Every structure is written in C-alpha cells, then in structure tokens.
Coordinates of C-alpha atoms in Angstrom, one line a residue:
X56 CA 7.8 20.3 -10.2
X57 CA 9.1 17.7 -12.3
X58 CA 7.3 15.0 -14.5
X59 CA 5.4 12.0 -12.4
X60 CA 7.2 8.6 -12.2
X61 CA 5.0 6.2 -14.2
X62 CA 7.1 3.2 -15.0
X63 CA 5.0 0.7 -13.0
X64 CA 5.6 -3.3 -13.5
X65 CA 2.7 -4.7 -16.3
X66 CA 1.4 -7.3 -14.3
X67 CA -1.6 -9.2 -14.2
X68 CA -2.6 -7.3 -11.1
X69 CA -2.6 -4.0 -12.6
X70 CA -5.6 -2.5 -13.6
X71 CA -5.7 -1.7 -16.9
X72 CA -9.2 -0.5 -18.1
X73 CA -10.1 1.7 -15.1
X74 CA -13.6 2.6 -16.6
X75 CA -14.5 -1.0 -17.0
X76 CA -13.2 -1.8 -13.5
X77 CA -15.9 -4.3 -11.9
X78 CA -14.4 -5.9 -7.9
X79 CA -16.1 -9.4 -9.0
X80 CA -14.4 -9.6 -12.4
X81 CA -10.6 -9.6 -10.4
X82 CA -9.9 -13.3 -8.8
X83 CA -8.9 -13.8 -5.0
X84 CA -6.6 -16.6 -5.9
X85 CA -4.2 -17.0 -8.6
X86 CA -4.0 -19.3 -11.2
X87 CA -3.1 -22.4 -10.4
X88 CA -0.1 -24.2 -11.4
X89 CA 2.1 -22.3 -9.5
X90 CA 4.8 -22.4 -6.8
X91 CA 4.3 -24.5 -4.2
X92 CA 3.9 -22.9 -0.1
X93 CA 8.0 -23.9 0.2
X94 CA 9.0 -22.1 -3.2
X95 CA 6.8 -19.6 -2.6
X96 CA 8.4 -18.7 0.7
X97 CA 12.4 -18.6 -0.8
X98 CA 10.9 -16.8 -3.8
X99 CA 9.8 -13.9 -1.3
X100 CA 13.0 -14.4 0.4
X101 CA 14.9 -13.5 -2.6
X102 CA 12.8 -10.3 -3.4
X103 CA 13.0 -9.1 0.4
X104 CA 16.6 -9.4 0.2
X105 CA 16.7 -7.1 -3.3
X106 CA 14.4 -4.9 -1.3
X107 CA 16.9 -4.1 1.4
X108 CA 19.6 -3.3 -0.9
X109 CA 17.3 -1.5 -2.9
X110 CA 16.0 1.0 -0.1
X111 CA 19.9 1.2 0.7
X112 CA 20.3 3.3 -2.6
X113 CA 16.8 4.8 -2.3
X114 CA 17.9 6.2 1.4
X115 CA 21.1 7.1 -0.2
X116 CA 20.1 8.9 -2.8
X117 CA 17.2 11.0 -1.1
X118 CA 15.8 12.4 -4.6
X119 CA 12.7 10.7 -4.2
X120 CA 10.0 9.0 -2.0
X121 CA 8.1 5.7 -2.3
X122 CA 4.6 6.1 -1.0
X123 CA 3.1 2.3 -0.7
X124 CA -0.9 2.2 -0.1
X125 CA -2.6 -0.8 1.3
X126 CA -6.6 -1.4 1.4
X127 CA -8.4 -4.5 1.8
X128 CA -11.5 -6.0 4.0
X129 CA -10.8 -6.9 7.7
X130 CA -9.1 -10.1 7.6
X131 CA -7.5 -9.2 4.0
X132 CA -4.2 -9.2 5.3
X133 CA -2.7 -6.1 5.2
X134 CA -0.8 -6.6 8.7
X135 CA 1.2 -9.7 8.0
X136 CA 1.9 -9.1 4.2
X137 CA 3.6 -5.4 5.2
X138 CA 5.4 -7.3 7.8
X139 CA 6.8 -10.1 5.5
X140 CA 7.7 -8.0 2.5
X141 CA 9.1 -5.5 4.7
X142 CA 11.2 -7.6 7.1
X143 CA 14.5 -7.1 5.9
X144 CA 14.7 -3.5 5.2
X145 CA 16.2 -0.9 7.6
X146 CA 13.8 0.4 10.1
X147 CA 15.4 3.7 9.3
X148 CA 14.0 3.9 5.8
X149 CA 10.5 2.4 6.1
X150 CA 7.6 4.3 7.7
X151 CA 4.2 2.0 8.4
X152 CA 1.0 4.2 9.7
X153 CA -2.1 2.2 10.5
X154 CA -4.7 4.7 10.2
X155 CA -8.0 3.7 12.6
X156 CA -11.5 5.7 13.2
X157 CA -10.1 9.5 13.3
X158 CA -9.7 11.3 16.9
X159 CA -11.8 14.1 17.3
X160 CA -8.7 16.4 16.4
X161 CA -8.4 14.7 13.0
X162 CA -12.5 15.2 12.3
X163 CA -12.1 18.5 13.1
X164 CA -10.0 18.8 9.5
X165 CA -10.4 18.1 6.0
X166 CA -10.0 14.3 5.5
X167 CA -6.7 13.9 3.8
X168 CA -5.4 16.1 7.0
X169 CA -4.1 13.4 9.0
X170 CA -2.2 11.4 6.3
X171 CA 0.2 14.4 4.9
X172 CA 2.3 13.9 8.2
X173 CA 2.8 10.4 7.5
X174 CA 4.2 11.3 4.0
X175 CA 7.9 10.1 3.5
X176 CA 10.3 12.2 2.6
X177 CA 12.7 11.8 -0.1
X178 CA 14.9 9.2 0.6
X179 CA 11.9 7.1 2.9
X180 CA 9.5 4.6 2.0
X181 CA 6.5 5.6 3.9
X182 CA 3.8 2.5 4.0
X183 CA 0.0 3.3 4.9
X184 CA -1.9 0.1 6.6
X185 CA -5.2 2.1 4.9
X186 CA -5.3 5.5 4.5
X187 CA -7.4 8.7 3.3
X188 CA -9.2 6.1 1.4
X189 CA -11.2 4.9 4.0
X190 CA -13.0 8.4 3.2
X191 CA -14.6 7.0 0.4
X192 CA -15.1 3.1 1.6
X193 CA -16.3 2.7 5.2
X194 CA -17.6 6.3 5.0
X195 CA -19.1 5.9 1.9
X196 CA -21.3 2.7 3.4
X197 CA -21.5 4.5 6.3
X198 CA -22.2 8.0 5.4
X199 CA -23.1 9.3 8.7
X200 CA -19.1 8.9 9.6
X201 CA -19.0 12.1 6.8
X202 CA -20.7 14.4 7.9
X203 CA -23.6 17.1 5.7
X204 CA -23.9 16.0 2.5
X205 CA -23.1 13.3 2.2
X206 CA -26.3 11.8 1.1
X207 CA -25.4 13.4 -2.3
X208 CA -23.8 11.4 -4.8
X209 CA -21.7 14.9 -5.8
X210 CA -20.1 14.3 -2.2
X211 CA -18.1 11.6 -2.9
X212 CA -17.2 12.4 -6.4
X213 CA -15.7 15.3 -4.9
X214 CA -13.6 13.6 -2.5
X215 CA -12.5 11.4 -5.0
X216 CA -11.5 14.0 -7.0
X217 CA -9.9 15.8 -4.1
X218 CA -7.5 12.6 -4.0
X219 CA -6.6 12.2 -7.1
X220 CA -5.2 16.1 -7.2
X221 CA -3.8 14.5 -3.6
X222 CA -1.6 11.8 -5.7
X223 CA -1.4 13.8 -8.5
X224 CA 0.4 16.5 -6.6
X225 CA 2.6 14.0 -4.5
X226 CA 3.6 12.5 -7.7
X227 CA 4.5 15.4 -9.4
X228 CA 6.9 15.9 -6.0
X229 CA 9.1 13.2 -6.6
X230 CA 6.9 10.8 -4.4
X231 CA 5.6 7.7 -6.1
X232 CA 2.3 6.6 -5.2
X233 CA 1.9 2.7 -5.2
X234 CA -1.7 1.3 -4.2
X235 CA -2.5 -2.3 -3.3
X236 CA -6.1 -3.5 -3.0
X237 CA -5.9 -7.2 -1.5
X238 CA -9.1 -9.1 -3.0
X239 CA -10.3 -11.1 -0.2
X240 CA -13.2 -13.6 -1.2
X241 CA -16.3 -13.4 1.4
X242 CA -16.0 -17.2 1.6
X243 CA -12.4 -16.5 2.7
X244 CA -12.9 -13.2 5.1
X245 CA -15.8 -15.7 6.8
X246 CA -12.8 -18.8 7.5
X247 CA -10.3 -16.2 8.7
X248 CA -12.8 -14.8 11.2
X249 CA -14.2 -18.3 12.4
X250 CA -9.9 -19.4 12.7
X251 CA -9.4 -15.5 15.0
X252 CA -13.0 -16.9 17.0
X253 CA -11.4 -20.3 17.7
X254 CA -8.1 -19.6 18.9
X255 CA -7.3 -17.3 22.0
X256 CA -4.1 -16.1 21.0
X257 CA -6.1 -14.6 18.0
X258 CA -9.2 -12.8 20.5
X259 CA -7.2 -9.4 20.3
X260 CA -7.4 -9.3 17.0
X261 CA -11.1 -9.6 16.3
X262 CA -13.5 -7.0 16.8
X263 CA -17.6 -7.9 16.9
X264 CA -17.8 -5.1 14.5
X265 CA -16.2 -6.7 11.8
X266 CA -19.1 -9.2 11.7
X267 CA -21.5 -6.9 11.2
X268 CA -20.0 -5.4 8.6
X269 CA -20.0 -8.4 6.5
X270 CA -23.6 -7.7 6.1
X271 CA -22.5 -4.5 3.8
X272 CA -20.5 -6.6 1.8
X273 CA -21.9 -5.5 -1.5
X274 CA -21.7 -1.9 -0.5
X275 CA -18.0 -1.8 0.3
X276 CA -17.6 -3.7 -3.1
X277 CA -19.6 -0.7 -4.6
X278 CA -17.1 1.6 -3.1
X279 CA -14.1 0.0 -3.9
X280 CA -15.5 0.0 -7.3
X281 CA -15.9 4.0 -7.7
X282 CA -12.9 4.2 -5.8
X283 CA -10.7 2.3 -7.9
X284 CA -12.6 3.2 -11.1
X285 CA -11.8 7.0 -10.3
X286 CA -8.5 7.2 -8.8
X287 CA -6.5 4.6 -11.1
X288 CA -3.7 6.7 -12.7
X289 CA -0.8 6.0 -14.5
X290 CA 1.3 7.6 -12.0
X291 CA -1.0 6.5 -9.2
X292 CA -1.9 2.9 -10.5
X293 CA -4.1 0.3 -8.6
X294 CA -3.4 -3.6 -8.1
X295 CA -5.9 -6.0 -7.2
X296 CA -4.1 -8.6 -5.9
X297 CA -6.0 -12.0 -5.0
X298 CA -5.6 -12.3 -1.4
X299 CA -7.4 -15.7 -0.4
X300 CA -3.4 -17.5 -0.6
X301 CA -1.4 -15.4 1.8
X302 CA 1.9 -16.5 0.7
X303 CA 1.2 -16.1 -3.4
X304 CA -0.1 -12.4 -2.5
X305 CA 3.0 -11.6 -0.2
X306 CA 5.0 -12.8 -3.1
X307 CA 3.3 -10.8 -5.2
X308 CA 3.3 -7.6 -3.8
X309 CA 7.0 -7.7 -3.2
X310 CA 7.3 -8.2 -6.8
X311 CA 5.6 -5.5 -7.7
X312 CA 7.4 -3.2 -5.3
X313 CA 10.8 -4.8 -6.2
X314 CA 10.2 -3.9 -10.1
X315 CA 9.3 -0.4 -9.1
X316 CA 12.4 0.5 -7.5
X317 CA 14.3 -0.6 -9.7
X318 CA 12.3 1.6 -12.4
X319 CA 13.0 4.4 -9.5
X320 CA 16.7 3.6 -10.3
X321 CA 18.0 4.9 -7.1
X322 CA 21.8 5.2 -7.1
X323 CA 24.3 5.8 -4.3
X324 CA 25.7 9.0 -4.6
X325 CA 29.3 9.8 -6.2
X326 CA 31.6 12.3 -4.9
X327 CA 34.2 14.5 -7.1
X328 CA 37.4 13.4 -7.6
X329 CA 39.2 15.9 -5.6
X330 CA 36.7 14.4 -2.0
X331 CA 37.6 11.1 -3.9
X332 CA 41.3 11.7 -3.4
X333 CA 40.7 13.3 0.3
X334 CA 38.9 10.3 1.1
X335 CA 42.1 7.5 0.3
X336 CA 44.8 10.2 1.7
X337 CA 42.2 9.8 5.2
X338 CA 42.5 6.1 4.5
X339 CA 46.2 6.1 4.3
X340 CA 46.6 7.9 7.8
X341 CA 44.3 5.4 9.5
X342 CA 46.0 2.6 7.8
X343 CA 49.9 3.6 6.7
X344 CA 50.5 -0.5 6.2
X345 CA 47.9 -0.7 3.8
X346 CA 50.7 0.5 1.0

C-alpha cells in the first residue's frame, strides 16, 4: 500500500473548511468578468487536447488510476460536461458508468457493491455519472429506498463512514479519487426543465419525477451538506463547481482534471539500453536505406 496522491489543484472550487461546509454559501455562477462563450469554448479546447496527451502517458504508464466522480441535481449537467471534457481522449482509456435506481441484484448487496466493477484499473480513467453517493442523497430524502434503519441518524453516519474507508482504501491503491459536485441554482434547474418541456427533441430526457423532486429541494441540499462535510479528504477532495453557465463549468472541470494529471506525472515508459539497441537494429532491417 503506498501513500495516497494528494496533490490536488487549489482552486476556488475546492473545498477548503469541510466542517464549515454550508451548499448556499458556494455560488452557481462564477464571477463575472470573465471569458466570453467564444474564449471559453477554445480555452476548453486547449485543456481537452492536454487531456488526450495526458491519458496517453497515464495508459502508458499503468501505475495508477484516475477515479473522476460526478453528482449534481437533475438538469445539473453532468451528461454534456463529461462528454465535452472527455471528447478527445481515447475511448480505450476512459470508462463513463451512469449509475440509475439499483436492479434488484444490486439491492440485494451492500451499497458500494455495484460500483467496485466500475473501478479503473491502473492505467484507466474510470468516470462515474453519480455513484455510491446517491446512498446518502436521494436515499437519504428518501429513506424508504434504504431499507431498516434508516430512520436513525447513526444510519447514515455509517454509510458515510463506510465511504470514506471506500476512498480511503482506493487511494491508498494507487487510484486517485476526484469528486465534482455541479451547483445548480433552483432558479436555473426550473429554466432547464421548462427548455426539456418545450422542445421535443428534449422529451426523452425529462422524467415527471424530477418535478416532484424539486419539492425536496432543501432536503437534498441537507444531504449534500453531510455528505460533502463528511467525506471531503485531502486525498478524496470535493469541488463545488457553479453550474448555472454550462461552458465556464465545462472549463472548469477540465482544468481541474488537467492540473491533476499532471501532479499524477504519468510518464511513458523507458526501455534498457540493450531493448533500446534491439529496437534500431529491427529498424534497420525494415528500413536498410534509412543509413
């Protein structure tokens, strides 16, 4: 077991006082004065491209994983920010799992069961459209999704617990754990819905259910709360990014991820000098004008 990664980029997203963590002190759009939509789009151009090479060297390598976490309300925009920062990097070495309601196979187990398949391996960035967390947010509001006991406040300190050791172990195992919370307003969830309601080639994404959820808005806020509060590490960090601007959180997530894999400092491997000299003799014999 070998010491946890914890070299995570000191943004303004970062949660830094975990104890003091309240959802409404975080802002769901960034400061203004920033890049316009046109700069903001080549900005995230520039850090998808420094993505691909980075996962490149990260695939290469294959001494260590990248585990990237994404939570958010419905309508947060979790789909179409993995997709953008994502675009350019090899199928090969990225793994997205959308995790929805669990099948009765996966309620049959403990509830971190079904994402430990889903884990990347070394060399893989594995990226989780929610994840075990939902265990402690819907089910939390909802607590008759958990099962007995969980009426008890003990309940979910448990499971939190349970996760942290979950993240604690993974980072301990050459996995770093990287956890996005996108901070959508309820102003903004409410426009996003009305623009899904409006246009057909939206329909299949809305379901009636999210409406009615709206009206535990201050419960889910309450459980991101504990959640984040609890689980904040500094080898499992949270980062509330403001998600009401779509293209200023896109660009920031990639930064984030961008700055972490190059603290990850994946190289491409080397070979001895005697494979070295194999290698330009095989050259040679393909190629005997090349001299």
């Amino acid at each position: 077991m070998s010491s946890p990664f914890t070299d995570f980029p000191d943004t303004p997203q970062r949660v830094q006082q975990p104890a003091q963590f309240r959802p409404a002190d975080w802002p769901t759009r960034p400061a203004s004065g920033g890049l316009d939509k046109a700069q903001l789009k080549a900005a995230l151009a520039d850090e998808v491209d420094a993505l691909h090479d980075l996962q490149r060297r990260l695939h290469a390598e294959a001494r260590q994983a990248l585990l990237v976490v994404f939570q958010a309300m419905d309508a947060g925009g979790k789909d179409s920010t993995i997709r953008a920062v994502f675009s350019g990097v090899n199928p090969s070495g990225v793994r997205v799992t959308s995790f929805k309601a669990p099948s009765s196979l996966e309620r049959s187990h403990d509830f971190l069961w079904r994402t430990v398949p889903a884990l990347p391996a070394r060399g893989q960035i594995g990226v989780f459209n929610r994840s075990y967390y939902e265990d402690v947010l819907i089910a939390r509001v909802h607590p008759e999704l958990a099962g007995d006991g969980a009426d008890e406040p003990a309940f979910w300190d448990e499971r939190l617990r349970s996760i942290t050791a979950h993240e604690r172990h993974l980072a301990h195992n050459r996995t770093v754990v990287l956890k996005f919370w996108l901070h959508l307003s309820y102003e903004q969830q409410r426009q996003r819905f009305l623009r899904r309601l409006r246009k057909p080639d939206k329909h299949w994404k809305f379901d009636e259910s999210d409406v009615r959820e709206r009206a535990h808005w201050d419960d889910y806020m309450a459980a991101y709360e504990a959640a984040i509060a609890t689980t904040h590490m500094d080898w499992a960090p949270w980062y509330v990014i403001p998600a009401d601007d779509k293209p200023a959180m896109r660009l920031m997530v990639a930064q984030v991820i961008r700055h972490t894999l190059e603290a990850m400092g994946p190289q491409y491997p080397t070979v001895s000098a005697e494979r070295a000299a194999r290698l330009q003799r095989l050259a040679g014999a393909l190629d005997p004008e090349a001299d």
